Short mmCIF file of C-alpha atoms and ligand atoms in Angstrom, two decimals:
data_model
loop_
_atom_site.label_atom_id
_atom_site.label_comp_id
_atom_site.label_asym_id
_atom_site.label_seq_id
_atom_site.Cartn_x
_atom_site.Cartn_y
_atom_site.Cartn_z
CA MET A 9 103.11 40.42 32.10
CA ILE A 10 106.82 41.12 32.62
CA VAL A 11 107.76 44.56 31.38
CA ALA A 12 111.25 46.06 31.07
CA GLY A 13 111.40 49.79 31.73
CA VAL A 14 114.39 51.55 30.18
CA MET A 15 115.30 55.00 31.39
CA SER A 16 118.05 57.44 30.62
CA GLY A 17 117.53 60.76 32.31
CA THR A 18 118.82 64.27 31.86
CA SER A 19 122.03 63.45 33.74
CA ALA A 20 122.99 61.35 30.69
CA ASP A 21 124.90 59.08 33.05
CA GLY A 22 123.65 55.92 31.43
CA ILE A 23 120.82 53.45 31.02
CA ASP A 24 118.69 51.99 33.81
CA VAL A 25 116.75 48.82 33.07
CA ALA A 26 114.13 47.64 35.56
CA PHE A 27 111.96 44.55 35.27
CA VAL A 28 108.53 44.47 36.80
CA ARG A 29 105.73 41.98 36.71
CA LEU A 30 102.51 43.87 36.15
CA GLY A 31 98.91 42.89 36.14
CA ASP A 32 95.49 44.24 36.84
CA GLY A 33 94.51 44.09 40.47
CA ASP A 34 91.71 41.60 40.17
CA VAL A 35 93.98 39.14 38.38
CA PRO A 36 96.89 37.65 40.35
CA ALA A 37 99.95 39.08 38.64
CA SER A 38 102.19 36.12 39.20
CA ARG A 39 102.32 32.52 40.16
CA GLY A 40 105.77 31.71 41.47
CA ARG A 41 108.54 34.22 41.19
CA ALA A 42 111.12 34.98 38.60
CA LYS A 43 114.62 34.94 39.98
CA ALA A 44 115.10 38.42 41.32
CA GLY A 45 118.47 40.06 41.18
CA THR A 46 120.34 43.16 40.34
CA ARG A 47 123.51 44.17 38.70
CA VAL A 48 124.28 47.67 39.71
CA VAL A 49 127.44 48.93 38.22
CA ARG A 50 127.98 51.63 40.76
CA SER A 51 127.15 52.62 44.25
CA THR A 52 124.69 50.00 45.52
CA SER A 53 125.73 46.59 46.69
CA PRO A 54 123.81 43.78 44.97
CA SER A 55 122.76 42.40 48.32
CA ALA A 56 121.09 45.67 49.27
CA SER A 57 119.12 45.72 46.05
CA LEU A 58 118.22 42.07 46.35
CA ARG A 59 116.80 42.77 49.75
CA ALA A 60 114.76 45.57 48.31
CA SER A 61 113.57 43.50 45.41
CA SER A 62 112.37 40.75 47.68
CA LYS A 63 109.77 43.11 49.11
CA ARG A 64 106.66 43.32 47.05
CA ALA A 65 105.63 46.80 46.06
CA SER A 66 101.90 46.60 45.79
CA LEU A 67 99.68 48.51 43.40
CA ALA A 68 96.75 46.27 44.21
CA ARG A 69 94.65 49.07 45.66
CA ALA A 70 94.80 50.91 42.37
CA ASN A 71 93.82 47.77 40.46
CA ARG A 72 97.36 47.19 39.36
CA ARG A 73 99.82 44.74 40.76
CA LEU A 74 103.48 45.40 40.56
CA GLU A 75 106.27 43.11 41.55
CA PHE A 76 109.76 44.52 41.22
CA LEU A 77 112.01 41.79 39.81
CA GLY A 78 115.39 43.40 39.29
CA HIS A 79 117.41 46.30 38.01
CA ALA A 80 120.63 46.86 36.11
CA GLN A 81 122.57 50.00 35.25
CA PHE A 82 124.76 50.53 32.23
CA PRO A 83 126.84 53.70 32.13
CA TYR A 84 127.10 55.27 28.68
CA PRO A 85 130.54 54.91 27.12
CA GLY A 86 132.42 58.21 27.63
CA ASP A 87 132.32 59.26 23.98
CA VAL A 88 128.58 58.55 23.74
CA ARG A 89 127.90 60.60 26.87
CA ARG A 90 129.96 63.48 25.52
CA ARG A 91 128.10 63.36 22.21
CA ILE A 92 124.75 63.35 23.99
CA LEU A 93 125.72 66.33 26.14
CA VAL A 94 126.96 68.23 23.10
CA SER A 95 123.80 67.42 21.14
CA MET A 96 121.40 68.49 23.88
CA ASN A 97 120.14 71.91 23.14
CA SER A 98 122.86 72.48 20.57
CA PRO A 99 122.21 75.01 17.84
CA ARG A 100 124.92 73.42 15.71
CA THR A 101 124.61 69.60 15.70
CA SER A 102 124.15 68.19 12.19
CA VAL A 103 120.92 66.46 11.26
CA ALA A 104 122.89 63.47 9.99
CA ASP A 105 124.58 63.07 13.38
CA LEU A 106 121.24 63.31 15.18
CA ALA A 107 119.82 60.57 12.96
CA ARG A 108 122.90 58.47 13.70
CA LEU A 109 122.63 59.10 17.42
CA ASN A 110 118.97 58.05 17.31
CA PHE A 111 119.89 54.67 15.84
CA LEU A 112 123.00 54.25 18.00
CA LEU A 113 121.01 54.80 21.19
CA GLY A 114 118.44 52.29 19.92
CA GLU A 115 121.27 49.76 19.68
CA LEU A 116 122.56 50.61 23.17
CA TYR A 117 119.10 50.36 24.75
CA ALA A 118 118.56 46.98 23.09
CA GLU A 119 121.95 45.75 24.31
CA ALA A 120 121.13 46.96 27.82
CA VAL A 121 117.82 45.06 27.84
CA LEU A 122 119.44 41.88 26.46
CA SER A 123 122.36 42.01 28.94
CA ALA A 124 120.06 42.71 31.87
CA GLN A 125 117.76 39.84 30.88
CA LYS A 126 120.71 37.48 30.67
CA GLU A 127 122.24 38.53 33.92
CA LEU A 128 119.03 38.57 35.92
CA ARG A 129 117.62 35.53 34.11
CA ILE A 130 114.40 37.32 33.36
CA LYS A 131 112.59 37.45 30.03
CA ALA A 132 110.47 40.52 29.36
CA GLN A 133 107.38 40.51 27.18
CA LEU A 134 107.22 44.22 26.57
CA VAL A 135 109.69 47.11 26.73
CA GLY A 136 108.90 50.67 27.75
CA CYS A 137 111.79 52.82 26.55
CA HIS A 138 111.88 56.49 27.50
CA GLY A 139 114.85 57.46 25.31
CA GLN A 140 117.27 60.29 25.86
CA THR A 141 115.74 63.74 25.87
CA LEU A 142 117.75 65.94 23.54
CA TYR A 143 115.35 68.84 23.57
CA HIS A 144 112.35 69.72 25.68
CA GLN A 145 110.60 73.04 25.35
CA ALA A 146 107.53 72.82 27.56
CA ILE A 147 106.25 76.33 26.96
CA ALA A 148 104.94 77.20 23.52
CA ALA A 149 107.10 79.65 21.58
CA PRO A 150 106.66 81.15 18.10
CA PHE A 151 108.00 79.16 15.16
CA LEU A 152 107.15 79.89 11.52
CA GLY A 153 104.00 81.71 12.43
CA ARG A 154 102.75 79.26 15.07
CA LYS A 155 103.28 78.81 18.75
CA LEU A 156 104.63 75.37 19.51
CA ALA A 157 105.72 73.40 22.57
CA VAL A 158 108.02 70.58 21.47
CA THR A 159 110.02 67.65 22.78
CA TRP A 160 112.32 64.99 21.42
CA GLN A 161 113.48 61.76 23.02
CA CYS A 162 116.16 60.06 20.99
CA GLY A 163 116.66 56.26 20.75
CA GLU A 164 114.89 54.48 17.94
CA GLY A 165 112.17 52.14 19.22
CA SER A 166 112.17 50.13 15.98
CA VAL A 167 115.81 49.23 16.55
CA VAL A 168 115.12 48.19 20.15
CA ALA A 169 112.19 46.03 18.97
CA ALA A 170 114.17 44.41 16.15
CA ARG A 171 117.16 43.56 18.35
CA THR A 172 115.26 42.37 21.42
CA GLY A 173 112.45 40.64 19.53
CA LEU A 174 110.00 42.43 21.82
CA PRO A 175 107.31 45.02 21.25
CA VAL A 176 108.53 48.40 22.41
CA ILE A 177 106.64 51.45 23.54
CA SER A 178 108.66 54.62 23.23
CA ASP A 179 108.12 58.37 22.77
CA PHE A 180 105.88 58.83 25.78
CA ARG A 181 105.93 62.60 26.04
CA PRO A 182 104.54 63.92 22.72
CA ALA A 183 100.98 62.63 23.30
CA ASP A 184 100.70 64.68 26.48
CA MET A 185 102.07 67.75 24.72
CA ALA A 186 99.72 67.27 21.80
CA ALA A 187 96.95 67.36 24.42
CA GLY A 188 98.23 70.73 25.61
CA GLY A 189 100.47 69.46 28.42
CA LYS A 190 104.09 70.14 29.24
CA GLY A 191 105.01 66.50 28.52
CA ALA A 192 106.39 66.19 32.04
CA PRO A 193 106.41 64.99 34.70
CA LEU A 194 105.12 61.49 33.82
CA VAL A 195 106.41 59.55 36.83
CA PRO A 196 103.58 60.83 39.10
CA TYR A 197 101.34 58.08 37.75
CA LEU A 198 103.61 55.50 39.41
CA ASP A 199 103.99 57.66 42.52
CA TYR A 200 100.25 57.80 42.89
CA LEU A 201 99.86 54.05 42.48
CA LEU A 202 102.66 53.34 44.96
CA TYR A 203 102.30 55.94 47.65
CA ARG A 204 98.71 57.10 47.93
CA ASP A 205 97.37 56.66 51.40
CA ARG A 206 93.98 57.27 52.92
CA ARG A 207 95.30 58.75 56.13
CA GLN A 208 98.50 60.60 55.33
CA GLY A 209 99.71 62.94 52.64
CA ARG A 210 102.99 61.92 51.02
CA ILE A 211 105.49 63.59 48.74
CA ALA A 212 107.56 61.51 46.32
CA LEU A 213 110.79 63.30 45.42
CA ASN A 214 113.07 62.17 42.60
CA ILE A 215 116.52 63.71 42.48
CA GLY A 216 117.85 62.99 39.01
CA GLY A 217 119.53 65.58 36.81
CA ILE A 218 116.43 67.63 37.55
CA ALA A 219 114.53 67.20 40.81
CA ASN A 220 110.80 66.71 40.75
CA LEU A 221 108.14 65.95 43.26
CA THR A 222 104.71 64.38 43.37
CA ALA A 223 102.51 65.44 46.27
CA ILE A 224 99.65 63.08 47.02
CA PRO A 225 97.25 64.47 49.63
CA ALA A 226 95.63 61.97 52.00
CA GLY A 227 92.84 60.12 50.22
CA ALA A 228 93.52 62.00 46.96
CA SER A 229 92.08 60.97 43.63
CA LEU A 230 94.37 61.02 40.58
CA ASP A 231 93.28 64.51 39.58
CA GLN A 232 94.23 65.93 42.98
CA VAL A 233 97.88 65.03 42.66
CA ILE A 234 100.30 67.97 42.51
CA ALA A 235 103.51 67.32 40.60
CA PHE A 236 106.20 69.50 39.15
CA ASP A 237 109.93 69.95 38.70
CA THR A 238 111.49 71.80 41.62
CA GLY A 239 114.67 72.75 39.70
CA PRO A 240 118.14 71.24 39.54
CA GLY A 241 118.81 67.88 41.14
CA ASN A 242 122.35 66.80 40.29
CA MET A 243 122.65 68.70 37.03
CA VAL A 244 124.40 71.82 38.26
CA ILE A 245 126.57 69.88 40.72
CA ASP A 246 127.63 67.50 37.91
CA ALA A 247 128.41 70.33 35.49
CA LEU A 248 130.56 72.14 38.04
CA ALA A 249 132.30 68.95 39.20
CA GLU A 250 133.21 68.33 35.57
CA GLU A 251 134.34 71.89 35.01
CA LEU A 252 136.32 72.38 38.21
CA PHE A 253 137.45 68.85 39.10
CA VAL A 254 137.18 66.94 35.81
CA GLN A 255 134.85 64.48 37.53
CA ALA A 256 131.46 63.33 36.25
CA CYS A 257 129.90 64.04 39.64
CA ASP A 258 130.73 64.86 43.24
CA ARG A 259 131.02 61.21 44.18
CA ASP A 260 129.49 60.52 47.60
CA GLY A 261 129.23 64.27 48.13
CA LYS A 262 132.82 64.42 49.36
CA ILE A 263 133.74 67.69 47.69
CA ALA A 264 130.64 69.50 48.96
CA ALA A 265 131.18 68.10 52.45
CA SER A 266 134.65 69.67 52.52
CA GLY A 267 133.49 73.02 51.16
CA ARG A 268 131.76 76.09 52.49
CA VAL A 269 128.35 77.23 51.28
CA ILE A 270 128.28 80.78 49.91
CA GLU A 271 124.89 81.75 51.23
CA GLU A 272 124.58 84.92 49.10
CA VAL A 273 124.93 82.89 45.91
CA VAL A 274 122.34 80.35 47.10
CA GLU A 275 119.91 83.16 47.88
CA ARG A 276 120.55 84.97 44.62
CA PHE A 277 119.82 81.87 42.52
CA ALA A 278 117.00 80.54 44.69
CA GLY A 279 115.23 83.83 43.97
CA GLU A 280 115.21 83.25 40.20
CA ASN A 281 112.00 83.12 38.19
CA PHE A 282 111.74 79.39 37.72
CA PHE A 283 111.64 78.75 41.44
CA ARG A 284 108.94 81.34 42.07
CA GLN A 285 106.79 80.27 39.13
CA LYS A 286 103.65 78.36 40.13
CA PRO A 287 103.25 74.71 39.12
CA PRO A 288 102.70 72.96 36.79
CA LYS A 289 106.24 73.59 35.60
CA ALA A 290 108.94 71.49 34.02
CA ALA A 291 112.67 72.03 33.66
CA GLY A 292 115.58 70.50 31.81
CA ARG A 293 118.99 71.38 30.46
CA GLU A 294 117.29 74.31 28.78
CA GLU A 295 116.85 75.89 32.24
CA PHE A 296 119.67 74.36 34.31
CA GLY A 297 122.23 73.18 31.77
CA ARG A 298 125.45 74.72 30.51
CA GLU A 299 124.19 78.30 30.49
CA PHE A 300 123.02 78.13 34.07
CA ALA A 301 126.25 76.52 35.28
CA ARG A 302 128.19 79.23 33.47
CA GLU A 303 126.16 81.94 35.16
CA PHE A 304 126.59 80.22 38.51
CA LEU A 305 130.34 80.28 38.00
CA HIS A 306 130.20 83.88 36.94
CA GLU A 307 129.09 84.66 40.47
CA ALA A 308 132.07 82.80 41.87
CA ARG A 309 134.85 83.09 39.34
CA PRO A 310 138.45 81.98 39.83
CA LEU A 311 140.77 84.88 40.41
CA GLY A 312 143.13 85.69 37.58
CA ALA A 313 141.72 83.07 35.24
CA THR A 314 140.15 83.53 31.84
CA SER A 315 138.47 80.15 31.98
CA VAL A 316 137.50 78.05 34.91
CA GLY A 317 139.29 74.80 34.19
CA ASN A 318 142.87 76.07 34.51
CA ALA A 319 142.23 78.21 37.53
CA SER A 320 144.17 78.26 40.71
CA ASP A 321 142.30 77.03 43.73
CA LYS A 322 141.42 80.50 44.92
CA ILE A 323 138.19 81.91 43.70
CA GLY A 324 137.05 85.50 44.02
CA LEU A 325 133.40 86.33 44.41
CA ARG A 326 132.12 88.88 41.96
CA ASP A 327 129.33 91.31 42.66
CA LEU A 328 128.90 90.22 46.23
CA ARG A 329 128.95 92.35 49.27
CA ASP A 330 132.17 90.91 50.59
CA LYS A 331 134.35 91.32 47.54
CA THR A 332 137.45 90.29 49.37
CA ALA A 333 136.12 86.87 50.33
CA LYS A 334 138.32 84.07 49.08
CA VAL A 335 136.64 80.79 48.37
CA GLU A 336 137.89 77.46 47.16
CA LYS A 337 136.68 75.56 44.14
CA ARG A 338 135.07 73.06 46.47
CA ASP A 339 132.96 75.89 47.91
CA VAL A 340 131.32 76.24 44.49
CA ILE A 341 130.30 72.57 44.59
CA ALA A 342 129.05 72.99 48.16
CA THR A 343 127.04 76.03 47.08
CA ALA A 344 125.49 74.21 44.10
CA THR A 345 124.57 71.32 46.43
CA ALA A 346 122.99 73.77 48.85
CA LEU A 347 120.98 75.32 46.00
CA THR A 348 119.47 71.94 45.15
CA ALA A 349 118.50 71.34 48.79
CA ARG A 350 117.17 74.90 49.23
CA SER A 351 115.12 74.85 46.03
CA ILE A 352 113.47 71.57 47.02
CA ARG A 353 112.62 73.00 50.43
CA ASP A 354 111.26 76.22 48.93
CA ALA A 355 109.10 74.27 46.48
CA VAL A 356 107.66 72.15 49.27
CA LEU A 357 106.96 75.15 51.51
CA ARG A 358 105.54 77.38 48.77
CA PHE A 359 103.52 75.02 46.64
CA VAL A 360 102.82 71.82 48.58
CA LEU A 361 102.35 72.36 52.30
CA PRO A 362 99.71 75.09 51.82
CA LYS A 363 97.61 72.50 49.95
CA GLY A 364 97.16 70.08 52.82
CA SER A 365 98.74 68.02 55.49
CA PHE A 366 101.74 65.91 54.50
CA SER A 367 103.78 63.66 56.75
CA GLU A 368 106.62 62.27 54.67
CA ILE A 369 108.91 62.73 51.69
CA ILE A 370 109.99 59.58 49.88
CA ALA A 371 113.21 60.19 47.98
CA SER A 372 114.59 58.39 44.94
CA GLY A 373 117.04 59.01 42.09
CA GLY A 374 120.82 59.22 41.87
CA GLY A 375 120.89 62.23 44.20
CA THR A 376 120.00 59.96 47.12
CA LYS A 377 123.52 58.48 46.71
CA ASN A 378 125.00 61.85 47.64
CA PRO A 379 125.02 61.82 51.46
CA THR A 380 125.96 65.49 51.71
CA LEU A 381 122.98 66.52 49.60
CA MET A 382 120.68 64.25 51.57
CA SER A 383 121.85 65.51 54.93
CA TRP A 384 121.55 69.16 53.86
CA LEU A 385 118.10 68.41 52.49
CA ALA A 386 117.09 66.81 55.81
CA ASN A 387 118.39 69.95 57.49
CA GLU A 388 116.40 72.23 55.19
CA LEU A 389 113.26 70.22 55.91
CA ARG A 390 113.82 70.03 59.66
CA ASP A 391 111.14 72.55 60.57
CA SER A 392 108.59 71.29 58.06
CA GLY A 393 107.61 68.27 60.16
CA LEU A 394 108.19 66.00 57.16
CA ARG A 395 109.97 62.71 57.60
CA LEU A 396 112.57 61.99 54.90
CA ARG A 397 112.41 58.38 53.69
CA SER A 398 113.76 56.39 50.74
CA SER A 399 111.84 54.57 48.03
CA ASP A 400 113.92 51.48 48.93
CA GLU A 401 111.73 51.19 52.00
CA PHE A 402 108.76 50.70 49.68
CA GLY A 403 110.33 47.91 47.62
CA ILE A 404 111.69 50.00 44.73
CA PRO A 405 115.45 50.69 44.81
CA SER A 406 115.82 54.45 44.64
CA GLU A 407 117.98 54.39 41.50
CA ALA A 408 115.46 52.15 39.68
CA LYS A 409 112.26 54.09 40.26
CA GLU A 410 112.10 56.03 37.01
CA ALA A 411 112.82 52.90 34.96
CA VAL A 412 110.01 51.16 36.86
CA ALA A 413 107.76 54.10 36.01
CA PHE A 414 108.31 53.63 32.27
CA ALA A 415 107.56 49.93 32.58
CA VAL A 416 104.26 50.84 34.23
CA LEU A 417 103.47 53.53 31.63
CA ALA A 418 104.22 51.05 28.84
CA PHE A 419 101.90 48.52 30.45
CA GLU A 420 99.12 51.11 30.55
CA SER A 421 99.66 52.11 26.91
CA TRP A 422 99.80 48.47 25.83
CA ASN A 423 96.33 48.16 27.34
CA ARG A 424 95.22 51.41 25.67
CA ARG A 425 94.85 53.16 28.98
CA THR A 426 95.72 56.76 29.66
CA SER A 427 98.52 57.50 32.12
CA ASN A 428 99.38 61.19 32.00
CA LEU A 429 98.08 63.26 34.88
CA PRO A 430 96.59 66.49 33.51
CA SER A 431 96.87 68.02 37.00
CA ALA A 432 100.64 67.47 36.79
CA THR A 433 101.39 68.21 33.14
CA GLY A 434 98.72 70.81 32.44
CA ALA A 435 97.26 68.71 29.60
CA LYS A 436 93.65 69.41 28.65
CA ARG A 437 92.78 65.72 28.78
CA PRO A 438 94.23 62.33 29.65
CA ALA A 439 96.16 60.68 26.82
CA VAL A 440 97.38 57.21 25.92
CA LEU A 441 101.14 57.76 25.84
CA GLY A 442 103.74 56.49 23.40
CA LYS A 443 104.16 54.72 20.09
CA ILE A 444 104.49 51.00 19.49
CA SER A 445 107.27 49.34 17.50
CA PHE A 446 106.77 45.65 16.78
CA PRO A 447 109.69 43.26 16.32
CA CYS A 448 110.43 41.95 12.86
CA GLY A 449 108.56 38.83 11.73
N1 ADP B 24 127.65 57.90 44.62
C1 ADP B 24 127.18 59.06 44.16
N2 ADP B 24 127.60 60.22 44.69
C2 ADP B 24 127.15 61.41 44.26
N3 ADP B 24 126.26 61.53 43.26
C3 ADP B 24 125.80 60.40 42.69
C4 ADP B 24 126.22 59.12 43.09
N4 ADP B 24 125.57 58.19 42.34
C5 ADP B 24 124.77 58.88 41.49
N5 ADP B 24 124.91 60.21 41.69
C6 ADP B 24 124.28 61.31 40.97
O1 ADP B 24 123.10 60.85 40.37
C7 ADP B 24 123.08 61.22 38.99
C8 ADP B 24 122.28 60.21 38.20
O2 ADP B 24 121.00 60.15 38.77
P1 ADP B 24 119.77 59.63 37.93
O3 ADP B 24 118.67 59.39 38.90
O4 ADP B 24 120.20 58.51 37.06
O5 ADP B 24 119.46 60.91 37.07
P2 ADP B 24 118.83 61.00 35.62
O6 ADP B 24 117.46 60.44 35.75
O7 ADP B 24 118.88 62.44 35.30
O8 ADP B 24 119.73 60.16 34.73
C9 ADP B 24 124.53 61.27 38.59
O9 ADP B 24 124.72 62.12 37.48
C10 ADP B 24 125.17 61.83 39.86
O10 ADP B 24 125.10 63.21 39.89
MG1 MG B 25 120.37 58.26 34.99
#
């Protein structure tokens, strides 16, 4: 069965569509091959992705077969991205606008699937659509006399089904939360299928808006997998690049590479509660969004400015030992980049390595396109003995992995199989994830 996975993560950068041919292991998944290809709007050359897609990622050992067929990326239009960012976590967005956004995103996801199908000359039979998380509160909090953990992914599945003419599975997270889980992370199911190994422990690391890892000890069964969010991936870097440089991200890590890391600020933030908290744990914009970026800037605030955007280049450090230190705006980006690398390292050292022997980290997500981040991460991991690799080496282009994951999760749900990992989400039991929307007629 060919399944389209549609992912839009917390970065709200756009829509990833990945096509995979999936089958159960004892049944050959494919005879012949669909034309593989990729249209990647940014950053990766088509030839690189075609090379990756020609390798066959094998799930055969886990009684699943997966053949990666192609991937396409569609950035959100600027006004849509802005509306999403404003709506996330907003105490003021109107209900009518949220309902509109839900239907609008359904239209955009459908258009993305249709365009990708056309361009790659692939026809899917099922869509797994994650949607855009607008709110995720993993820890139960009081509300009208009850304690509730809640989540909402926006992007109406019925619209996607009607426009594409395909059955759509969407809303993957609530079933895990209803079973007592944190609703995240869900990608570990794919990580386990792809990377488990009898002889060596491996860590899959995805650096999206948030960074998360899946640690799979050698010879582990599904319930021995450790998975959790390590903290910010690109989210803080993006927010500060926007604020200080009016750029959506620090493209190719150039700003950070030219800046100086303010070690005191890295240490101060790396010591915060979230990082010390034991897994399972999940994070989002609620933890590392606007508020966090604001606080981060508060530690390194432009001299003589009431707001950050109109500041001169000189920035004065507040509340630090060396109060006379002058730093540039680019130092703030460098420091945020260093925090991401440090928090990943700390998570690995604190919560993963004590649990067994691990030999490699396999990285994916948009953060792998930031060479400064990747080289600082390699530096942070230098003494751990872990080899830093890319998911491209395993046949899944690093920017497509999460979309592939939602194709796999949809395939499992379509077959009424459970795919959350209680060891990762904290759920009391496995759950069949998602809801099905059927096309009209
Ligand atoms: N060339 C690049 N240079 C620096 N950062 C990049 C580059 N390409 C992508 N990114 C980063 O990756 C992020 C998107 O990563 P992605 O894996 O799609 O995250 P999410 O799942 O949260 O949407 C962007 O917001 C940006 O920060
Ligand atoms: Mg994205």
